């Protein structure tokens, strides 16, 4: 069993970003270095493609300002990957030009709420309008596009109107994604990780919005404990999905920010097989048992925290 | 009881979505609704306004003889006023659409 249906490689080629968002789990900013050499990433993804990985998801940092984006996208395509990109939408012309050049299979623009909340969290006035302009321009050019909406403890009242706006702008999907208390999100005074009840509310809301907007698929990245309990768990030796490549070159199973002991290694060196190890399955089992008793769970933030706790213990 | 006579489906959905998003439904109601929506046996495939208030369409995959109405009623929140069981027929005789009308309070 994979945690995701497709074999996904989630790549953070750089943590360089043109924003300094309050909740950024990867602590990306304009002060970060330029990132990994695309050839180093492509050597690792070539091996993964042979193992059966077929989907590459690029985030960061802001992937559309990554110096090696053209070479990376072209290389991933040559290796047979479906390529998806998540962008903050801050530079509409640049992003649309990128999409025109590379025709990604999916490009998602991230949002944090309606304009006042979005601009507050992004720490940049006008960033909401630019993101909406980008989404509309991508849709107008015929690109398959959508929106990823961050979900914190506060701000859910923005979501129905936001979903209506992004659906009208041409989004084919909306993903409500719970924020994690990781990176800058750990100390953010503006955005807090949603509690279980808030996750449950978001799940119900996503179902209602999905019925309201038949042209747009709306999902929430959370599960009830009961649904999680019913899912099959990963087994030792099975191929991991997603695999997460960090901007430091470290390759991890399943989630960003896991404790170092779970790393498959550095992609510039010898990488271990990207299969579930006994330690990783043990970690997932413990997290699964706890999460399955809860009202609702986003699972991945819990997994990351548990891995760090196990190491410090 | 909420007067739904003048609401169409879109308005009713919008009303519900805004109530959920604005934290204007109780934790108990939220739990009951989520229990009905997020179950593996009877996925929700539609929603509409009816003379009683609202009606939810659930899907059941399997022959009619195996459909367990009592189990579905355990999942459905609120006061049930009527149940319609529709079989897809020639296209898929083992797929049922079960419409449950509820009083909207």
Coordinates of C-alpha atoms in Angstrom, one line a residue:
Chain A
X1 CA 0.0 0.0 0.0
X2 CA 1.2 3.5 -0.7
X3 CA 0.1 6.5 1.3
X4 CA -0.6 8.1 -2.1
X5 CA -2.1 6.4 -5.1
X6 CA 0.6 7.6 -7.5
X7 CA 4.4 7.1 -7.0
X8 CA 5.2 10.7 -6.1
X9 CA 8.6 12.4 -5.7
X10 CA 8.1 15.7 -3.9
X11 CA 11.0 18.0 -4.8
X12 CA 12.1 21.2 -3.0
X13 CA 14.9 22.3 -5.4
X14 CA 15.5 25.5 -3.5
X15 CA 14.3 27.4 -0.4
X16 CA 14.8 30.7 -2.2
X17 CA 11.5 32.5 -2.3
X18 CA 10.2 36.0 -3.1
X19 CA 8.0 35.9 0.0
X20 CA 8.5 35.3 3.7
X21 CA 5.2 33.7 4.7
X22 CA 4.3 33.5 8.3
X23 CA 3.5 29.8 8.2
X24 CA 6.2 28.5 5.9
X25 CA 7.1 24.9 6.9
X26 CA 10.4 25.1 5.0
X27 CA 11.4 28.5 6.3
X28 CA 11.9 29.7 2.7
X29 CA 12.8 33.3 2.1
X30 CA 14.7 35.7 -0.2
X31 CA 17.8 35.2 1.9
X32 CA 18.2 31.5 1.2
X33 CA 20.8 30.0 -1.2
X34 CA 20.0 29.3 -4.8
X35 CA 19.5 25.5 -4.2
X36 CA 20.4 22.2 -5.7
X37 CA 22.0 21.6 -9.1
X38 CA 19.3 20.2 -11.3
X39 CA 21.6 17.5 -12.6
X40 CA 22.1 16.2 -9.1
X41 CA 18.3 15.9 -8.6
X42 CA 17.9 14.3 -12.0
X43 CA 20.4 11.6 -11.3
X44 CA 18.3 10.6 -8.3
X45 CA 15.0 10.8 -10.1
X46 CA 16.3 8.7 -13.0
X47 CA 16.9 5.8 -10.6
X48 CA 13.5 6.4 -8.9
X49 CA 11.7 6.4 -12.3
X50 CA 13.2 3.0 -13.0
X51 CA 11.8 1.9 -9.6
X52 CA 8.3 3.0 -10.6
X53 CA 7.9 6.6 -9.6
X54 CA 5.9 8.5 -12.1
X55 CA 4.9 11.8 -10.7
X56 CA 7.1 14.8 -9.7
X57 CA 5.8 17.6 -7.6
X58 CA 7.9 20.8 -7.4
X59 CA 7.6 23.2 -4.5
X60 CA 10.2 25.0 -2.4
X61 CA 10.9 27.9 -2.0
X62 CA 9.2 29.3 -5.0
X63 CA 10.0 26.9 -7.8
X64 CA 9.4 29.4 -10.6
X65 CA 12.4 31.5 -9.4
X66 CA 14.7 28.5 -9.1
X67 CA 17.7 28.9 -11.4
X68 CA 17.6 25.3 -12.7
X69 CA 13.8 25.1 -13.3
X70 CA 14.0 24.7 -17.1
X71 CA 16.6 22.0 -17.0
X72 CA 14.9 20.2 -14.1
X73 CA 11.4 20.2 -15.8
X74 CA 12.8 19.1 -19.2
X75 CA 14.8 16.4 -17.5
X76 CA 11.9 15.1 -15.4
X77 CA 9.7 15.0 -18.6
X78 CA 12.4 13.0 -20.4
X79 CA 12.4 10.5 -17.5
X80 CA 8.7 10.0 -17.9
X81 CA 7.4 12.0 -14.9
X82 CA 4.1 13.8 -14.8
X83 CA 5.2 17.2 -13.5
X84 CA 3.1 19.4 -11.1
X85 CA 4.2 22.7 -9.7
X86 CA 2.9 24.7 -6.7
X87 CA 3.6 28.5 -6.9
X88 CA 2.8 31.5 -4.8
X89 CA 1.5 33.2 -8.0
X90 CA 3.4 36.4 -7.2
X91 CA 4.8 37.0 -10.7
X92 CA 2.0 36.3 -13.2
X93 CA 4.0 36.9 -16.4
X94 CA 6.9 34.8 -15.3
X95 CA 4.7 31.9 -14.2
X96 CA 2.6 31.9 -17.3
X97 CA 5.7 32.0 -19.5
X98 CA 7.0 29.0 -17.5
X99 CA 3.8 27.1 -18.1
X100 CA 3.8 28.0 -21.8
X101 CA 7.4 26.7 -22.1
X102 CA 7.0 23.4 -20.2
X103 CA 3.3 22.6 -20.2
X104 CA 3.2 21.2 -16.7
X105 CA 0.5 18.5 -16.1
X106 CA -0.8 20.6 -13.2
X107 CA 0.1 24.0 -11.8
X108 CA -1.4 25.0 -8.4
X109 CA -1.4 28.5 -7.0
X110 CA -1.4 28.8 -3.2
X111 CA -3.8 30.9 -1.2
X112 CA -4.2 31.6 2.5
X113 CA -7.6 33.2 2.6
X114 CA -9.3 36.3 1.1
X115 CA -7.1 39.3 0.3
X116 CA -6.7 40.8 3.9
X117 CA -5.7 37.5 5.5
X118 CA -3.7 36.3 2.5
X119 CA -1.6 39.5 2.3
X120 CA -1.1 39.5 6.1
X121 CA 0.2 35.9 6.1
X122 CA 2.3 36.5 3.0
X123 CA 3.6 39.7 4.5
X124 CA 3.1 41.5 1.1
X125 CA 0.3 43.8 0.2
X126 CA -1.2 42.9 -3.2
X127 CA 0.0 39.3 -3.2
X128 CA -3.6 38.0 -3.2
X129 CA -4.5 40.0 -6.3
X130 CA -1.4 38.8 -8.1
X131 CA -2.1 35.2 -7.2
X132 CA -5.6 35.5 -8.5
X133 CA -4.3 37.1 -11.7
X134 CA -1.9 34.3 -12.2
X135 CA -4.6 31.6 -11.7
X136 CA -6.9 33.3 -14.2
X137 CA -4.1 33.8 -16.7
X138 CA -3.1 30.2 -16.5
X139 CA -6.7 29.1 -16.9
X140 CA -7.2 31.4 -19.9
X141 CA -4.2 29.9 -21.6
X142 CA -5.7 26.5 -21.2
X143 CA -3.4 25.1 -18.5
X144 CA -4.7 22.6 -16.0
X145 CA -4.6 24.6 -12.8
X146 CA -5.9 24.7 -9.3
X147 CA -5.5 26.2 -5.9
X148 CA -4.0 25.0 -2.7
X149 CA -5.6 26.8 0.3
X150 CA -3.8 26.7 3.6
X151 CA -6.0 25.8 6.5
X152 CA -5.1 27.2 9.9
X153 CA -7.1 27.2 13.2
X154 CA -8.6 30.6 12.2
X155 CA -9.9 31.9 8.9
X156 CA -12.2 29.1 7.7
X157 CA -14.9 31.7 7.2
X158 CA -12.9 33.0 4.2
X159 CA -13.0 29.6 2.4
X160 CA -16.5 29.5 0.8
X161 CA -16.0 32.9 -0.9
X162 CA -12.4 32.1 -1.8
X163 CA -13.4 28.8 -3.4
X164 CA -16.1 30.6 -5.3
X165 CA -13.5 33.1 -6.6
X166 CA -10.8 30.5 -7.6
X167 CA -13.5 28.3 -9.2
X168 CA -14.7 31.3 -11.2
X169 CA -11.0 32.1 -12.1
X170 CA -10.8 28.6 -13.7
X171 CA -9.4 26.4 -11.0
X172 CA -10.2 22.7 -11.7
X173 CA -9.3 21.7 -8.1
X174 CA -9.0 23.1 -4.7
X175 CA -7.0 21.4 -2.0
X176 CA -7.6 22.5 1.6
X177 CA -4.2 21.9 3.2
X178 CA -3.7 22.1 7.0
X179 CA -0.7 24.1 8.0
X180 CA 2.0 22.4 10.1
X181 CA 3.8 23.7 13.1
X182 CA 7.1 23.3 11.3
X183 CA 9.7 25.8 10.3
X184 CA 8.4 29.3 10.6
X185 CA 5.0 27.8 11.3
X186 CA 6.3 26.7 14.7
X187 CA 6.6 30.2 16.0
X188 CA 4.0 32.0 13.9
X189 CA 1.7 34.3 15.9
X190 CA -0.6 34.7 13.0
X191 CA -1.3 31.1 11.9
X192 CA -1.9 28.1 14.1
X193 CA -2.1 24.4 13.2
X194 CA -5.8 23.4 13.1
X195 CA -7.3 21.4 16.0
X196 CA -9.1 18.2 15.3
X197 CA -12.6 19.8 15.4
X198 CA -11.4 22.4 12.9
X199 CA -10.1 19.7 10.6
X200 CA -13.4 17.9 10.8
X201 CA -15.2 21.2 10.1
X202 CA -13.0 21.7 7.0
X203 CA -13.7 18.1 5.8
X204 CA -17.5 18.7 6.0
X205 CA -17.0 22.1 4.4
X206 CA -15.0 20.6 1.5
X207 CA -17.8 18.1 0.8
X208 CA -20.4 20.8 0.7
X209 CA -18.3 23.1 -1.5
X210 CA -17.6 20.1 -3.8
X211 CA -21.3 19.7 -4.4
X212 CA -21.7 23.5 -4.8
X213 CA -19.0 23.7 -7.4
X214 CA -19.3 20.7 -9.8
X215 CA -16.7 22.2 -12.2
X216 CA -14.1 22.2 -9.5
X217 CA -13.0 19.2 -7.4
X218 CA -12.6 20.2 -3.7
X219 CA -10.7 18.1 -1.2
X220 CA -9.4 18.4 2.3
X221 CA -6.1 16.8 3.3
X222 CA -7.4 15.3 6.5
X223 CA -9.2 12.1 7.5
X224 CA -11.4 11.1 10.3
X225 CA -9.8 8.7 12.7
X226 CA -12.4 6.1 11.6
X227 CA -11.5 6.4 7.9
X228 CA -7.8 6.2 8.7
X229 CA -8.4 3.1 10.8
X230 CA -10.0 1.4 7.8
X231 CA -7.1 2.1 5.4
X232 CA -4.4 -0.5 4.8
X233 CA -1.0 0.4 6.4
X234 CA 2.4 0.4 4.6
X235 CA 4.5 -2.7 5.0
X236 CA 8.3 -3.2 5.3
X237 CA 9.9 -3.4 1.9
X238 CA 7.1 -1.6 -0.1
X239 CA 8.0 1.3 -2.2
X240 CA 7.5 4.6 -0.3
X241 CA 5.3 7.3 -1.7
X242 CA 5.7 10.2 -1.5
X243 CA 9.5 10.5 -1.4
X244 CA 10.6 14.0 -0.3
X245 CA 13.7 15.7 -1.6
X246 CA 14.9 18.6 0.5
X247 CA 16.8 21.6 -0.7
X248 CA 19.8 20.3 1.3
X249 CA 19.9 17.2 -0.8
X250 CA 18.5 14.9 1.8
X251 CA 15.9 12.4 0.7
X252 CA 13.2 11.4 3.2
X253 CA 10.2 9.0 3.2
X254 CA 6.6 10.4 3.3
X255 CA 6.9 13.8 5.0
X256 CA 9.0 16.9 5.2
X257 CA 10.9 17.5 8.4
X258 CA 11.2 13.9 9.6
X259 CA 14.1 13.2 12.0
X260 CA 17.5 12.6 10.3
X261 CA 17.6 8.9 11.2
X262 CA 14.9 8.2 8.7
X263 CA 16.7 9.7 5.7
X264 CA 17.5 7.6 2.7
X265 CA 20.7 9.7 2.4
X266 CA 22.0 12.6 0.3
X267 CA 21.0 12.5 -3.4
X268 CA 24.6 13.5 -4.3
X269 CA 25.9 10.4 -2.6
X270 CA 24.7 6.8 -2.2
X271 CA 21.0 6.6 -1.7
X272 CA 19.3 3.7 0.1
X273 CA 16.4 2.0 -1.7
X274 CA 13.3 4.1 -1.2
X275 CA 11.3 1.4 0.5
X276 CA 9.7 1.3 4.0
X277 CA 12.3 0.3 6.6
X278 CA 11.2 -1.5 9.8
X279 CA 11.9 1.7 11.7
X280 CA 9.8 3.8 9.4
X281 CA 6.9 1.3 9.5
X282 CA 7.2 1.3 13.3
X283 CA 7.0 5.1 13.3
X284 CA 3.9 5.1 11.0
X285 CA 2.2 2.4 13.1
X286 CA 2.6 4.4 16.3
X287 CA 1.4 7.5 14.6
X288 CA -1.5 5.6 12.9
X289 CA -2.7 4.0 16.2
X290 CA -2.8 7.4 17.9
X291 CA -4.4 9.3 15.0
X292 CA -7.0 6.6 14.4
X293 CA -8.4 7.4 17.9
X294 CA -8.8 11.1 17.1
X295 CA -11.8 12.9 15.7
X296 CA -9.8 14.0 12.6
X297 CA -6.1 14.1 11.6
X298 CA -3.9 15.6 9.0
X299 CA -1.5 12.7 9.8
X300 CA 1.7 14.1 8.2
X301 CA 2.4 16.8 10.8
X302 CA 1.8 14.3 13.5
X303 CA 4.2 11.9 11.9
X304 CA 6.9 14.5 11.7
X305 CA 6.5 15.5 15.3
X306 CA 6.5 11.9 16.5
X307 CA 9.7 11.2 14.6
X308 CA 11.4 14.2 16.3
X309 CA 10.0 13.1 19.7
X310 CA 11.3 9.5 19.3
X311 CA 14.8 10.8 18.5
X312 CA 14.9 13.2 21.4
X313 CA 13.6 10.5 23.8
Chain B
X1 CA -37.2 25.2 12.4
X2 CA -35.5 26.9 9.5
X3 CA -37.9 28.0 6.8
X4 CA -36.5 26.5 3.6
X5 CA -39.6 27.0 1.4
X6 CA -38.0 29.9 -0.4
X7 CA -34.5 28.4 -0.7
X8 CA -33.2 26.6 -3.8
X9 CA -30.5 24.0 -3.6
X10 CA -27.7 26.5 -4.3
X11 CA -28.9 28.8 -1.6
X12 CA -29.3 26.0 0.9
X13 CA -25.8 24.7 0.2
X14 CA -24.4 28.2 0.6
X15 CA -26.2 28.7 3.8
X16 CA -24.9 25.4 5.2
X17 CA -21.4 26.0 4.0
X18 CA -21.3 29.4 5.6
X19 CA -22.6 28.0 8.8
X20 CA -20.0 25.3 8.9
X21 CA -17.2 27.7 7.9
X22 CA -18.3 30.3 10.5
X23 CA -18.4 27.8 13.3
X24 CA -22.1 28.3 13.7
X25 CA -23.1 24.7 14.1
X26 CA -22.6 22.8 17.3
X27 CA -19.8 20.3 17.9
X28 CA -22.5 17.5 18.2
X29 CA -24.1 18.5 14.9
X30 CA -20.7 18.6 13.3
X31 CA -19.9 15.1 14.6
X32 CA -23.3 13.8 13.4
X33 CA -23.0 15.3 9.9
X34 CA -19.4 14.0 9.5
X35 CA -20.5 10.6 10.6
X36 CA -23.0 10.6 7.8
X37 CA -20.7 12.0 5.1
X38 CA -17.5 10.2 5.9
X39 CA -18.5 6.5 5.9
X40 CA -17.3 3.8 3.6
X41 CA -20.6 2.0 3.2
X42 CA -22.8 4.8 1.9
X43 CA -20.9 7.7 0.2
X44 CA -22.9 10.9 -0.1
X45 CA -23.4 11.7 -3.9
X46 CA -25.9 14.5 -3.8
X47 CA -27.8 17.1 -1.8
X48 CA -31.1 18.9 -2.5
X49 CA -33.9 20.8 -1.0
X50 CA -37.2 19.0 -0.5
X51 CA -40.5 19.7 1.1
X52 CA -39.3 18.5 4.5
X53 CA -36.1 20.6 4.5
X54 CA -33.1 18.9 2.9
X55 CA -32.5 15.5 1.4
X56 CA -29.2 13.7 1.1
X57 CA -28.5 11.2 -1.6
X58 CA -26.4 8.2 -0.6
X59 CA -24.9 5.6 -2.8
X60 CA -24.9 1.9 -2.1
X61 CA -23.0 -0.6 -4.3
X62 CA -24.4 -4.1 -4.2
X63 CA -27.7 -5.9 -4.8
X64 CA -30.9 -4.6 -3.3
X65 CA -31.2 -7.6 -1.0
X66 CA -27.9 -6.7 0.7
X67 CA -28.9 -3.1 1.3
X68 CA -29.1 -2.5 5.1
X69 CA -31.6 0.4 5.7
X70 CA -31.2 0.1 9.5
X71 CA -27.4 0.6 9.1
X72 CA -28.0 3.7 7.0
X73 CA -30.4 5.1 9.5
X74 CA -27.8 4.8 12.2
X75 CA -25.5 7.1 10.2
X76 CA -28.0 9.7 9.1
X77 CA -28.3 12.7 11.4
X78 CA -31.5 14.6 12.4
X79 CA -35.1 13.6 11.9
X80 CA -35.7 11.4 8.9
X81 CA -39.0 12.0 7.1
X82 CA -38.8 9.8 4.1
X83 CA -36.5 7.4 2.2
X84 CA -36.5 6.7 -1.5
X85 CA -34.5 3.8 -2.9
X86 CA -33.7 4.1 -6.6
X87 CA -31.9 1.4 -8.5
X88 CA -29.8 2.5 -11.5
X89 CA -31.5 -0.3 -13.5
X90 CA -30.1 -1.7 -16.7
X91 CA -27.0 0.5 -16.6
X92 CA -26.0 -0.8 -13.2
X93 CA -28.5 -3.0 -11.3
X94 CA -26.1 -3.3 -8.3
X95 CA -25.9 0.5 -7.7
X96 CA -28.6 2.1 -5.5
X97 CA -29.2 5.8 -5.0
X98 CA -30.9 6.2 -1.6
X99 CA -32.5 9.6 -1.0
X100 CA -33.1 10.5 2.6
X101 CA -35.4 13.5 3.3
X102 CA -34.7 15.2 6.6
X103 CA -36.4 17.9 8.6
X104 CA -34.0 20.8 8.7
X105 CA -33.8 22.3 12.1

